Amino acid sequence: MVEFVGIAEIRDMLGGVSRARASVVASRRDFPAPYQVLRMGQIWRKSDVEKWIREHRPDLSTD
């Protein structure tokens, strides 16, 4: 089953950063592209975000 996350979940995955900071991170060129853009906002595959965190923020990785 594929899990999806929005910016609120990404905030938590990044250690509780502010919404503004999470948005800045999610807009980086090297951050995964959103899976889809909905009226409520963008969503990403959780596995893509987890992989990015492992590669770019290893101190936050739970693996």
mmCIF file as Biopython writes it, N, C-alpha, C and O atoms, coordinates in Angstrom:
data_model
#
loop_
_atom_site.group_PDB
_atom_site.id
_atom_site.type_symbol
_atom_site.label_atom_id
_atom_site.label_alt_id
_atom_site.label_comp_id
_atom_site.label_asym_id
_atom_site.label_entity_id
_atom_site.label_seq_id
_atom_site.pdbx_PDB_ins_code
_atom_site.Cartn_x
_atom_site.Cartn_y
_atom_site.Cartn_z
_atom_site.occupancy
_atom_site.B_iso_or_equiv
_atom_site.auth_seq_id
_atom_site.auth_asym_id
_atom_site.pdbx_PDB_model_num
ATOM 1   N N  . MET A ? 1  ? 0.833  -1.182 0.000  1.0 0.0 1  A 1 
ATOM 2   C CA . MET A ? 1  ? 0.000  0.000  0.000  1.0 0.0 1  A 1 
ATOM 3   C C  . MET A ? 1  ? 0.885  1.256  0.000  1.0 0.0 1  A 1 
ATOM 4   O O  . MET A ? 1  ? 1.847  1.351  0.763  1.0 0.0 1  A 1 
ATOM 5   N N  . VAL A ? 2  ? 0.554  2.180  -0.839 1.0 0.0 2  A 1 
ATOM 6   C CA . VAL A ? 2  ? 1.298  3.434  -0.921 1.0 0.0 2  A 1 
ATOM 7   C C  . VAL A ? 2  ? 0.730  4.414  0.103  1.0 0.0 2  A 1 
ATOM 8   O O  . VAL A ? 2  ? -0.483 4.610  0.190  1.0 0.0 2  A 1 
ATOM 9   N N  . GLU A ? 3  ? 1.628  5.025  0.876  1.0 0.0 3  A 1 
ATOM 10  C CA . GLU A ? 3  ? 1.213  6.044  1.842  1.0 0.0 3  A 1 
ATOM 11  C C  . GLU A ? 3  ? 1.610  7.410  1.302  1.0 0.0 3  A 1 
ATOM 12  O O  . GLU A ? 3  ? 2.646  7.566  0.656  1.0 0.0 3  A 1 
ATOM 13  N N  . PHE A ? 4  ? 0.770  8.385  1.579  1.0 0.0 4  A 1 
ATOM 14  C CA . PHE A ? 4  ? 1.025  9.752  1.140  1.0 0.0 4  A 1 
ATOM 15  C C  . PHE A ? 4  ? 1.127  10.670 2.338  1.0 0.0 4  A 1 
ATOM 16  O O  . PHE A ? 4  ? 0.543  10.407 3.390  1.0 0.0 4  A 1 
ATOM 17  N N  . VAL A ? 5  ? 1.881  11.760 2.169  1.0 0.0 5  A 1 
ATOM 18  C CA . VAL A ? 5  ? 2.027  12.758 3.226  1.0 0.0 5  A 1 
ATOM 19  C C  . VAL A ? 5  ? 1.837  14.142 2.642  1.0 0.0 5  A 1 
ATOM 20  O O  . VAL A ? 5  ? 2.117  14.385 1.468  1.0 0.0 5  A 1 
ATOM 21  N N  . GLY A ? 6  ? 1.360  15.037 3.475  1.0 0.0 6  A 1 
ATOM 22  C CA . GLY A ? 6  ? 1.252  16.440 3.133  1.0 0.0 6  A 1 
ATOM 23  C C  . GLY A ? 6  ? 2.291  17.223 3.912  1.0 0.0 6  A 1 
ATOM 24  O O  . GLY A ? 6  ? 3.139  16.641 4.588  1.0 0.0 6  A 1 
ATOM 25  N N  . ILE A ? 7  ? 2.227  18.518 3.819  1.0 0.0 7  A 1 
ATOM 26  C CA . ILE A ? 7  ? 3.226  19.372 4.463  1.0 0.0 7  A 1 
ATOM 27  C C  . ILE A ? 7  ? 3.209  19.218 5.984  1.0 0.0 7  A 1 
ATOM 28  O O  . ILE A ? 7  ? 4.258  19.330 6.619  1.0 0.0 7  A 1 
ATOM 29  N N  . ALA A ? 8  ? 2.046  18.965 6.581  1.0 0.0 8  A 1 
ATOM 30  C CA . ALA A ? 8  ? 1.980  18.785 8.040  1.0 0.0 8  A 1 
ATOM 31  C C  . ALA A ? 8  ? 2.768  17.552 8.474  1.0 0.0 8  A 1 
ATOM 32  O O  . ALA A ? 8  ? 3.474  17.587 9.482  1.0 0.0 8  A 1 
ATOM 33  N N  . GLU A ? 9  ? 2.651  16.469 7.720  1.0 0.0 9  A 1 
ATOM 34  C CA . GLU A ? 9  ? 3.407  15.259 8.050  1.0 0.0 9  A 1 
ATOM 35  C C  . GLU A ? 9  ? 4.897  15.456 7.782  1.0 0.0 9  A 1 
ATOM 36  O O  . GLU A ? 9  ? 5.740  14.947 8.520  1.0 0.0 9  A 1 
ATOM 37  N N  . ILE A ? 10 ? 5.211  16.189 6.733  1.0 0.0 10 A 1 
ATOM 38  C CA . ILE A ? 10 ? 6.622  16.471 6.446  1.0 0.0 10 A 1 
ATOM 39  C C  . ILE A ? 10 ? 7.227  17.286 7.576  1.0 0.0 10 A 1 
ATOM 40  O O  . ILE A ? 10 ? 8.379  17.067 7.949  1.0 0.0 10 A 1 
ATOM 41  N N  . ARG A ? 11 ? 6.474  18.213 8.121  1.0 0.0 11 A 1 
ATOM 42  C CA . ARG A ? 11 ? 6.951  18.975 9.293  1.0 0.0 11 A 1 
ATOM 43  C C  . ARG A ? 11 ? 7.383  18.027 10.398 1.0 0.0 11 A 1 
ATOM 44  O O  . ARG A ? 11 ? 8.469  18.169 10.958 1.0 0.0 11 A 1 
ATOM 45  N N  . ASP A ? 12 ? 6.533  17.064 10.708 1.0 0.0 12 A 1 
ATOM 46  C CA . ASP A ? 12 ? 6.848  16.090 11.755 1.0 0.0 12 A 1 
ATOM 47  C C  . ASP A ? 12 ? 8.069  15.249 11.388 1.0 0.0 12 A 1 
ATOM 48  O O  . ASP A ? 12 ? 8.929  14.991 12.230 1.0 0.0 12 A 1 
ATOM 49  N N  . MET A ? 13 ? 8.137  14.831 10.142 1.0 0.0 13 A 1 
ATOM 50  C CA . MET A ? 13 ? 9.251  14.001 9.688  1.0 0.0 13 A 1 
ATOM 51  C C  . MET A ? 13 ? 10.575 14.756 9.753  1.0 0.0 13 A 1 
ATOM 52  O O  . MET A ? 13 ? 11.637 14.146 9.876  1.0 0.0 13 A 1 
ATOM 53  N N  . LEU A ? 14 ? 10.509 16.088 9.670  1.0 0.0 14 A 1 
ATOM 54  C CA . LEU A ? 14 ? 11.714 16.924 9.748  1.0 0.0 14 A 1 
ATOM 55  C C  . LEU A ? 14 ? 11.995 17.381 11.172 1.0 0.0 14 A 1 
ATOM 56  O O  . LEU A ? 14 ? 12.784 18.301 11.388 1.0 0.0 14 A 1 
ATOM 57  N N  . GLY A ? 15 ? 11.364 16.753 12.126 1.0 0.0 15 A 1 
ATOM 58  C CA . GLY A ? 15 ? 11.657 17.043 13.528 1.0 0.0 15 A 1 
ATOM 59  C C  . GLY A ? 15 ? 10.840 18.164 14.120 1.0 0.0 15 A 1 
ATOM 60  O O  . GLY A ? 15 ? 11.247 18.766 15.114 1.0 0.0 15 A 1 
ATOM 61  N N  . GLY A ? 16 ? 9.691  18.460 13.532 1.0 0.0 16 A 1 
ATOM 62  C CA . GLY A ? 16 ? 8.820  19.479 14.105 1.0 0.0 16 A 1 
ATOM 63  C C  . GLY A ? 16 ? 9.166  20.901 13.696 1.0 0.0 16 A 1 
ATOM 64  O O  . GLY A ? 16 ? 8.914  21.844 14.446 1.0 0.0 16 A 1 
ATOM 65  N N  . VAL A ? 17 ? 9.737  21.056 12.520 1.0 0.0 17 A 1 
ATOM 66  C CA . VAL A ? 17 ? 10.053 22.405 12.034 1.0 0.0 17 A 1 
ATOM 67  C C  . VAL A ? 17 ? 8.757  23.177 11.786 1.0 0.0 17 A 1 
ATOM 68  O O  . VAL A ? 17 ? 7.673  22.593 11.772 1.0 0.0 17 A 1 
ATOM 69  N N  . SER A ? 18 ? 8.874  24.475 11.594 1.0 0.0 18 A 1 
ATOM 70  C CA . SER A ? 18 ? 7.699  25.298 11.310 1.0 0.0 18 A 1 
ATOM 71  C C  . SER A ? 18 ? 7.119  24.958 9.939  1.0 0.0 18 A 1 
ATOM 72  O O  . SER A ? 18 ? 7.793  24.368 9.093  1.0 0.0 18 A 1 
ATOM 73  N N  . ARG A ? 19 ? 5.869  25.336 9.737  1.0 0.0 19 A 1 
ATOM 74  C CA . ARG A ? 19 ? 5.232  25.108 8.439  1.0 0.0 19 A 1 
ATOM 75  C C  . ARG A ? 19 ? 6.003  25.848 7.342  1.0 0.0 19 A 1 
ATOM 76  O O  . ARG A ? 19 ? 6.194  25.324 6.244  1.0 0.0 19 A 1 
ATOM 77  N N  . ALA A ? 20 ? 6.440  27.062 7.651  1.0 0.0 20 A 1 
ATOM 78  C CA . ALA A ? 20 ? 7.192  27.839 6.667  1.0 0.0 20 A 1 
ATOM 79  C C  . ALA A ? 20 ? 8.493  27.131 6.291  1.0 0.0 20 A 1 
ATOM 80  O O  . ALA A ? 20 ? 8.847  27.066 5.113  1.0 0.0 20 A 1 
ATOM 81  N N  . ARG A ? 21 ? 9.204  26.601 7.284  1.0 0.0 21 A 1 
ATOM 82  C CA . ARG A ? 21 ? 10.466 25.899 7.015  1.0 0.0 21 A 1 
ATOM 83  C C  . ARG A ? 21 ? 10.222 24.630 6.211  1.0 0.0 21 A 1 
ATOM 84  O O  . ARG A ? 21 ? 10.978 24.325 5.289  1.0 0.0 21 A 1 
ATOM 85  N N  . ALA A ? 22 ? 9.171  23.888 6.551  1.0 0.0 22 A 1 
ATOM 86  C CA . ALA A ? 22 ? 8.842  22.676 5.811  1.0 0.0 22 A 1 
ATOM 87  C C  . ALA A ? 22 ? 8.515  23.009 4.360  1.0 0.0 22 A 1 
ATOM 88  O O  . ALA A ? 22 ? 8.881  22.262 3.454  1.0 0.0 22 A 1 
ATOM 89  N N  . SER A ? 23 ? 7.839  24.112 4.140  1.0 0.0 23 A 1 
ATOM 90  C CA . SER A ? 23 ? 7.514  24.537 2.771  1.0 0.0 23 A 1 
ATOM 91  C C  . SER A ? 23 ? 8.774  24.901 1.995  1.0 0.0 23 A 1 
ATOM 92  O O  . SER A ? 23 ? 8.887  24.591 0.809  1.0 0.0 23 A 1 
ATOM 93  N N  . VAL A ? 24 ? 9.725  25.559 2.663  1.0 0.0 24 A 1 
ATOM 94  C CA . VAL A ? 24 ? 10.996 25.898 2.017  1.0 0.0 24 A 1 
ATOM 95  C C  . VAL A ? 24 ? 11.731 24.617 1.626  1.0 0.0 24 A 1 
ATOM 96  O O  . VAL A ? 24 ? 12.232 24.505 0.507  1.0 0.0 24 A 1 
ATOM 97  N N  . VAL A ? 25 ? 11.797 23.664 2.531  1.0 0.0 25 A 1 
ATOM 98  C CA . VAL A ? 25 ? 12.468 22.392 2.240  1.0 0.0 25 A 1 
ATOM 99  C C  . VAL A ? 25 ? 11.775 21.682 1.080  1.0 0.0 25 A 1 
ATOM 100 O O  . VAL A ? 25 ? 12.440 21.187 0.170  1.0 0.0 25 A 1 
ATOM 101 N N  . ALA A ? 26 ? 10.444 21.628 1.106  1.0 0.0 26 A 1 
ATOM 102 C CA . ALA A ? 26 ? 9.689  20.924 0.068  1.0 0.0 26 A 1 
ATOM 103 C C  . ALA A ? 26 ? 9.808  21.597 -1.293 1.0 0.0 26 A 1 
ATOM 104 O O  . ALA A ? 26 ? 9.535  20.966 -2.315 1.0 0.0 26 A 1 
ATOM 105 N N  . SER A ? 27 ? 10.207 22.849 -1.327 1.0 0.0 27 A 1 
ATOM 106 C CA . SER A ? 27 ? 10.353 23.541 -2.611 1.0 0.0 27 A 1 
ATOM 107 C C  . SER A ? 27 ? 11.778 23.473 -3.164 1.0 0.0 27 A 1 
ATOM 108 O O  . SER A ? 27 ? 12.059 24.014 -4.234 1.0 0.0 27 A 1 
ATOM 109 N N  . ARG A ? 28 ? 12.674 22.808 -2.435 1.0 0.0 28 A 1 
ATOM 110 C CA . ARG A ? 28 ? 14.049 22.652 -2.924 1.0 0.0 28 A 1 
ATOM 111 C C  . ARG A ? 28 ? 14.057 21.858 -4.221 1.0 0.0 28 A 1 
ATOM 112 O O  . ARG A ? 28 ? 13.213 20.989 -4.439 1.0 0.0 28 A 1 
ATOM 113 N N  . ARG A ? 29 ? 15.003 22.162 -5.059 1.0 0.0 29 A 1 
ATOM 114 C CA . ARG A ? 29 ? 15.118 21.454 -6.347 1.0 0.0 29 A 1 
ATOM 115 C C  . ARG A ? 29 ? 15.384 19.968 -6.158 1.0 0.0 29 A 1 
ATOM 116 O O  . ARG A ? 29 ? 14.955 19.150 -6.973 1.0 0.0 29 A 1 
ATOM 117 N N  . ASP A ? 30 ? 16.094 19.614 -5.082 1.0 0.0 30 A 1 
ATOM 118 C CA . ASP A ? 30 ? 16.444 18.205 -4.884 1.0 0.0 30 A 1 
ATOM 119 C C  . ASP A ? 30 ? 15.397 17.436 -4.069 1.0 0.0 30 A 1 
ATOM 120 O O  . ASP A ? 30 ? 15.554 16.236 -3.842 1.0 0.0 30 A 1 
ATOM 121 N N  . PHE A ? 31 ? 14.335 18.112 -3.630 1.0 0.0 31 A 1 
ATOM 122 C CA . PHE A ? 31 ? 13.262 17.434 -2.896 1.0 0.0 31 A 1 
ATOM 123 C C  . PHE A ? 31 ? 12.380 16.719 -3.913 1.0 0.0 31 A 1 
ATOM 124 O O  . PHE A ? 31 ? 12.202 17.202 -5.030 1.0 0.0 31 A 1 
ATOM 125 N N  . PRO A ? 32 ? 11.826 15.567 -3.529 1.0 0.0 32 A 1 
ATOM 126 C CA . PRO A ? 32 ? 10.975 14.840 -4.485 1.0 0.0 32 A 1 
ATOM 127 C C  . PRO A ? 32 ? 9.813  15.698 -5.002 1.0 0.0 32 A 1 
ATOM 128 O O  . PRO A ? 32 ? 9.248  16.513 -4.272 1.0 0.0 32 A 1 
ATOM 129 N N  . ALA A ? 33 ? 9.483  15.499 -6.243 1.0 0.0 33 A 1 
ATOM 130 C CA . ALA A ? 33 ? 8.325  16.194 -6.811 1.0 0.0 33 A 1 
ATOM 131 C C  . ALA A ? 33 ? 7.058  15.667 -6.151 1.0 0.0 33 A 1 
ATOM 132 O O  . ALA A ? 33 ? 6.977  14.484 -5.821 1.0 0.0 33 A 1 
ATOM 133 N N  . PRO A ? 34 ? 6.076  16.528 -5.959 1.0 0.0 34 A 1 
ATOM 134 C CA . PRO A ? 34 ? 4.823  16.041 -5.378 1.0 0.0 34 A 1 
ATOM 135 C C  . PRO A ? 34 ? 4.194  14.975 -6.280 1.0 0.0 34 A 1 
ATOM 136 O O  . PRO A ? 34 ? 4.306  15.026 -7.505 1.0 0.0 34 A 1 
ATOM 137 N N  . TYR A ? 35 ? 3.538  14.022 -5.647 1.0 0.0 35 A 1 
ATOM 138 C CA . TYR A ? 35 ? 2.815  12.993 -6.392 1.0 0.0 35 A 1 
ATOM 139 C C  . TYR A ? 35 ? 1.624  13.615 -7.103 1.0 0.0 35 A 1 
ATOM 140 O O  . TYR A ? 35 ? 1.317  13.288 -8.250 1.0 0.0 35 A 1 
ATOM 141 N N  . GLN A ? 36 ? 0.957  14.527 -6.387 1.0 0.0 36 A 1 
ATOM 142 C CA . GLN A ? 36 ? -0.221 15.180 -6.942 1.0 0.0 36 A 1 
ATOM 143 C C  . GLN A ? 36 ? -0.459 16.489 -6.206 1.0 0.0 36 A 1 
ATOM 144 O O  . GLN A ? 36 ? -0.077 16.642 -5.046 1.0 0.0 36 A 1 
ATOM 145 N N  . VAL A ? 37 ? -1.092 17.426 -6.893 1.0 0.0 37 A 1 
ATOM 146 C CA . VAL A ? 37 ? -1.497 18.682 -6.281 1.0 0.0 37 A 1 
ATOM 147 C C  . VAL A ? 37 ? -3.022 18.662 -6.188 1.0 0.0 37 A 1 
ATOM 148 O O  . VAL A ? 37 ? -3.719 18.580 -7.199 1.0 0.0 37 A 1 
ATOM 149 N N  . LEU A ? 38 ? -3.519 18.738 -4.969 1.0 0.0 38 A 1 
ATOM 150 C CA . LEU A ? 38 ? -4.950 18.732 -4.706 1.0 0.0 38 A 1 
ATOM 151 C C  . LEU A ? 38 ? -5.389 20.130 -4.296 1.0 0.0 38 A 1 
ATOM 152 O O  . LEU A ? 38 ? -4.551 21.009 -4.094 1.0 0.0 38 A 1 
ATOM 153 N N  . ARG A ? 39 ? -6.661 20.338 -4.176 1.0 0.0 39 A 1 
ATOM 154 C CA . ARG A ? 39 ? -7.147 21.639 -3.715 1.0 0.0 39 A 1 
ATOM 155 C C  . ARG A ? 39 ? -6.594 21.971 -2.326 1.0 0.0 39 A 1 
ATOM 156 O O  . ARG A ? 39 ? -6.335 23.135 -2.024 1.0 0.0 39 A 1 
ATOM 157 N N  . MET A ? 40 ? -6.416 20.962 -1.494 1.0 0.0 40 A 1 
ATOM 158 C CA . MET A ? 40 ? -5.909 21.183 -0.139 1.0 0.0 40 A 1 
ATOM 159 C C  . MET A ? 40 ? -4.395 21.373 -0.094 1.0 0.0 40 A 1 
ATOM 160 O O  . MET A ? 40 ? -3.851 21.778 0.933  1.0 0.0 40 A 1 
ATOM 161 N N  . GLY A ? 41 ? -3.727 21.089 -1.182 1.0 0.0 41 A 1 
ATOM 162 C CA . GLY A ? 41 ? -2.279 21.257 -1.234 1.0 0.0 41 A 1 
ATOM 163 C C  . GLY A ? 41 ? -1.610 20.076 -1.915 1.0 0.0 41 A 1 
ATOM 164 O O  . GLY A ? 41 ? -2.270 19.211 -2.490 1.0 0.0 41 A 1 
ATOM 165 N N  . GLN A ? 42 ? -0.308 20.060 -1.841 1.0 0.0 42 A 1 
ATOM 166 C CA . GLN A ? 42 ? 0.477  19.010 -2.479 1.0 0.0 42 A 1 
ATOM 167 C C  . GLN A ? 42 ? 0.555  17.787 -1.575 1.0 0.0 42 A 1 
ATOM 168 O O  . GLN A ? 42 ? 0.482  17.889 -0.351 1.0 0.0 42 A 1 
ATOM 169 N N  . ILE A ? 43 ? 0.707  16.616 -2.219 1.0 0.0 43 A 1 
ATOM 170 C CA . ILE A ? 43 ? 0.971  15.389 -1.477 1.0 0.0 43 A 1 
ATOM 171 C C  . ILE A ? 43 ? 2.161  14.684 -2.117 1.0 0.0 43 A 1 
ATOM 172 O O  . ILE A ? 43 ? 2.393  14.773 -3.322 1.0 0.0 43 A 1 
ATOM 173 N N  . TRP A ? 44 ? 2.899  13.989 -1.275 1.0 0.0 44 A 1 
ATOM 174 C CA . TRP A ? 44 ? 4.083  13.256 -1.707 1.0 0.0 44 A 1 
ATOM 175 C C  . TRP A ? 44 ? 3.951  11.807 -1.276 1.0 0.0 44 A 1 
ATOM 176 O O  . TRP A ? 44 ? 3.235  11.497 -0.324 1.0 0.0 44 A 1 
ATOM 177 N N  . ARG A ? 45 ? 4.644  10.920 -1.979 1.0 0.0 45 A 1 
ATOM 178 C CA . ARG A ? 45 ? 4.760  9.544  -1.509 1.0 0.0 45 A 1 
ATOM 179 C C  . ARG A ? 45 ? 5.638  9.574  -0.260 1.0 0.0 45 A 1 
ATOM 180 O O  . ARG A ? 45 ? 6.722  10.157 -0.268 1.0 0.0 45 A 1 
ATOM 181 N N  . LYS A ? 46 ? 5.171  8.956  0.790  1.0 0.0 46 A 1 
ATOM 182 C CA . LYS A ? 46 ? 5.929  8.938  2.046  1.0 0.0 46 A 1 
ATOM 183 C C  . LYS A ? 46 ? 7.305  8.321  1.834  1.0 0.0 46 A 1 
ATOM 184 O O  . LYS A ? 46 ? 8.292  8.809  2.384  1.0 0.0 46 A 1 
ATOM 185 N N  . SER A ? 47 ? 7.380  7.262  1.050  1.0 0.0 47 A 1 
ATOM 186 C CA . SER A ? 47 ? 8.666  6.592  0.812  1.0 0.0 47 A 1 
ATOM 187 C C  . SER A ? 47 ? 9.667  7.520  0.119  1.0 0.0 47 A 1 
ATOM 188 O O  . SER A ? 47 ? 10.863 7.450  0.402  1.0 0.0 47 A 1 
ATOM 189 N N  . ASP A ? 48 ? 9.200  8.385  -0.780 1.0 0.0 48 A 1 
ATOM 190 C CA . ASP A ? 48 ? 10.091 9.337  -1.450 1.0 0.0 48 A 1 
ATOM 191 C C  . ASP A ? 48 ? 10.657 10.345 -0.456 1.0 0.0 48 A 1 
ATOM 192 O O  . ASP A ? 48 ? 11.842 10.677 -0.502 1.0 0.0 48 A 1 
ATOM 193 N N  . VAL A ? 49 ? 9.798  10.829 0.444  1.0 0.0 49 A 1 
ATOM 194 C CA . VAL A ? 49 ? 10.238 11.802 1.450  1.0 0.0 49 A 1 
ATOM 195 C C  . VAL A ? 49 ? 11.201 11.131 2.430  1.0 0.0 49 A 1 
ATOM 196 O O  . VAL A ? 49 ? 12.216 11.722 2.799  1.0 0.0 49 A 1 
ATOM 197 N N  . GLU A ? 50 ? 10.897 9.913  2.851  1.0 0.0 50 A 1 
ATOM 198 C CA . GLU A ? 50 ? 11.793 9.193  3.762  1.0 0.0 50 A 1 
ATOM 199 C C  . GLU A ? 50 ? 13.164 8.980  3.130  1.0 0.0 50 A 1 
ATOM 200 O O  . GLU A ? 50 ? 14.187 9.119  3.801  1.0 0.0 50 A 1 
ATOM 201 N N  . LYS A ? 51 ? 13.189 8.646  1.849  1.0 0.0 51 A 1 
ATOM 202 C CA . LYS A ? 51 ? 14.468 8.462  1.146  1.0 0.0 51 A 1 
ATOM 203 C C  . LYS A ? 51 ? 15.245 9.772  1.109  1.0 0.0 51 A 1 
ATOM 204 O O  . LYS A ? 51 ? 16.453 9.783  1.342  1.0 0.0 51 A 1 
ATOM 205 N N  . TRP A ? 52 ? 14.560 10.877 0.818  1.0 0.0 52 A 1 
ATOM 206 C CA . TRP A ? 52 ? 15.229 12.174 0.781  1.0 0.0 52 A 1 
ATOM 207 C C  . TRP A ? 52 ? 15.815 12.506 2.157  1.0 0.0 52 A 1 
ATOM 208 O O  . TRP A ? 52 ? 16.944 12.988 2.248  1.0 0.0 52 A 1 
ATOM 209 N N  . ILE A ? 53 ? 15.062 12.254 3.214  1.0 0.0 53 A 1 
ATOM 210 C CA . ILE A ? 53 ? 15.549 12.530 4.568  1.0 0.0 53 A 1 
ATOM 211 C C  . ILE A ? 53 ? 16.781 11.671 4.866  1.0 0.0 53 A 1 
ATOM 212 O O  . ILE A ? 53 ? 17.753 12.170 5.432  1.0 0.0 53 A 1 
ATOM 213 N N  . ARG A ? 54 ? 16.755 10.396 4.496  1.0 0.0 54 A 1 
ATOM 214 C CA . ARG A ? 54 ? 17.928 9.530  4.720  1.0 0.0 54 A 1 
ATOM 215 C C  . ARG A ? 54 ? 19.165 10.073 4.017  1.0 0.0 54 A 1 
ATOM 216 O O  . ARG A ? 54 ? 20.272 10.003 4.552  1.0 0.0 54 A 1 
ATOM 217 N N  . GLU A ? 55 ? 18.972 10.615 2.810  1.0 0.0 55 A 1 
ATOM 218 C CA . GLU A ? 55 ? 20.104 11.103 2.021  1.0 0.0 55 A 1 
ATOM 219 C C  . GLU A ? 55 ? 20.569 12.504 2.411  1.0 0.0 55 A 1 
ATOM 220 O O  . GLU A ? 55 ? 21.763 12.795 2.347  1.0 0.0 55 A 1 
ATOM 221 N N  . HIS A ? 56 ? 19.645 13.373 2.813  1.0 0.0 56 A 1 
ATOM 222 C CA . HIS A ? 56 ? 19.977 14.777 3.043  1.0 0.0 56 A 1 
ATOM 223 C C  . HIS A ? 56 ? 19.923 15.223 4.498  1.0 0.0 56 A 1 
ATOM 224 O O  . HIS A ? 56 ? 20.504 16.249 4.855  1.0 0.0 56 A 1 
ATOM 225 N N  . ARG A ? 57 ? 19.239 14.471 5.330  1.0 0.0 57 A 1 
ATOM 226 C CA . ARG A ? 57 ? 19.138 14.791 6.763  1.0 0.0 57 A 1 
ATOM 227 C C  . ARG A ? 57 ? 19.278 13.501 7.578  1.0 0.0 57 A 1 
ATOM 228 O O  . ARG A ? 57 ? 18.367 13.130 8.318  1.0 0.0 57 A 1 
ATOM 229 N N  . PRO A ? 58 ? 20.421 12.821 7.441  1.0 0.0 58 A 1 
ATOM 230 C CA . PRO A ? 58 ? 20.552 11.500 8.083  1.0 0.0 58 A 1 
ATOM 231 C C  . PRO A ? 58 ? 20.365 11.530 9.598  1.0 0.0 58 A 1 
ATOM 232 O O  . PRO A ? 58 ? 20.011 10.511 10.192 1.0 0.0 58 A 1 
ATOM 233 N N  . ASP A ? 59 ? 20.592 12.661 10.223 1.0 0.0 59 A 1 
ATOM 234 C CA . ASP A ? 59 ? 20.401 12.753 11.675 1.0 0.0 59 A 1 
ATOM 235 C C  . ASP A ? 59 ? 18.915 12.631 12.052 1.0 0.0 59 A 1 
ATOM 236 O O  . ASP A ? 59 ? 18.598 12.362 13.211 1.0 0.0 59 A 1 
ATOM 237 N N  . LEU A ? 60 ? 18.008 12.825 11.093 1.0 0.0 60 A 1 
ATOM 238 C CA . LEU A ? 60 ? 16.568 12.720 11.354 1.0 0.0 60 A 1 
ATOM 239 C C  . LEU A ? 60 ? 16.013 11.353 10.952 1.0 0.0 60 A 1 
ATOM 240 O O  . LEU A ? 60 ? 14.878 11.028 11.301 1.0 0.0 60 A 1 
ATOM 241 N N  . SER A ? 61 ? 16.775 10.564 10.242 1.0 0.0 61 A 1 
ATOM 242 C CA . SER A ? 61 ? 16.285 9.284  9.732  1.0 0.0 61 A 1 
ATOM 243 C C  . SER A ? 61 ? 16.020 8.329  10.877 1.0 0.0 61 A 1 
ATOM 244 O O  . SER A ? 61 ? 16.798 8.237  11.826 1.0 0.0 61 A 1 
ATOM 245 N N  . THR A ? 62 ? 14.894 7.611  10.769 1.0 0.0 62 A 1 
ATOM 246 C CA . THR A ? 62 ? 14.532 6.638  11.801 1.0 0.0 62 A 1 
ATOM 247 C C  . THR A ? 62 ? 14.883 5.226  11.378 1.0 0.0 62 A 1 
ATOM 248 O O  . THR A ? 62 ? 14.587 4.274  12.101 1.0 0.0 62 A 1 
ATOM 249 N N  . ASP A ? 63 ? 15.508 5.072  10.226 1.0 0.0 63 A 1 
ATOM 250 C CA . ASP A ? 63 ? 15.867 3.720  9.736  1.0 0.0 63 A 1 
ATOM 251 C C  . ASP A ? 63 ? 17.093 3.193  10.420 1.0 0.0 63 A 1 
ATOM 252 O O  . ASP A ? 63 ? 17.530 2.080  10.130 1.0 0.0 63 A 1 
#
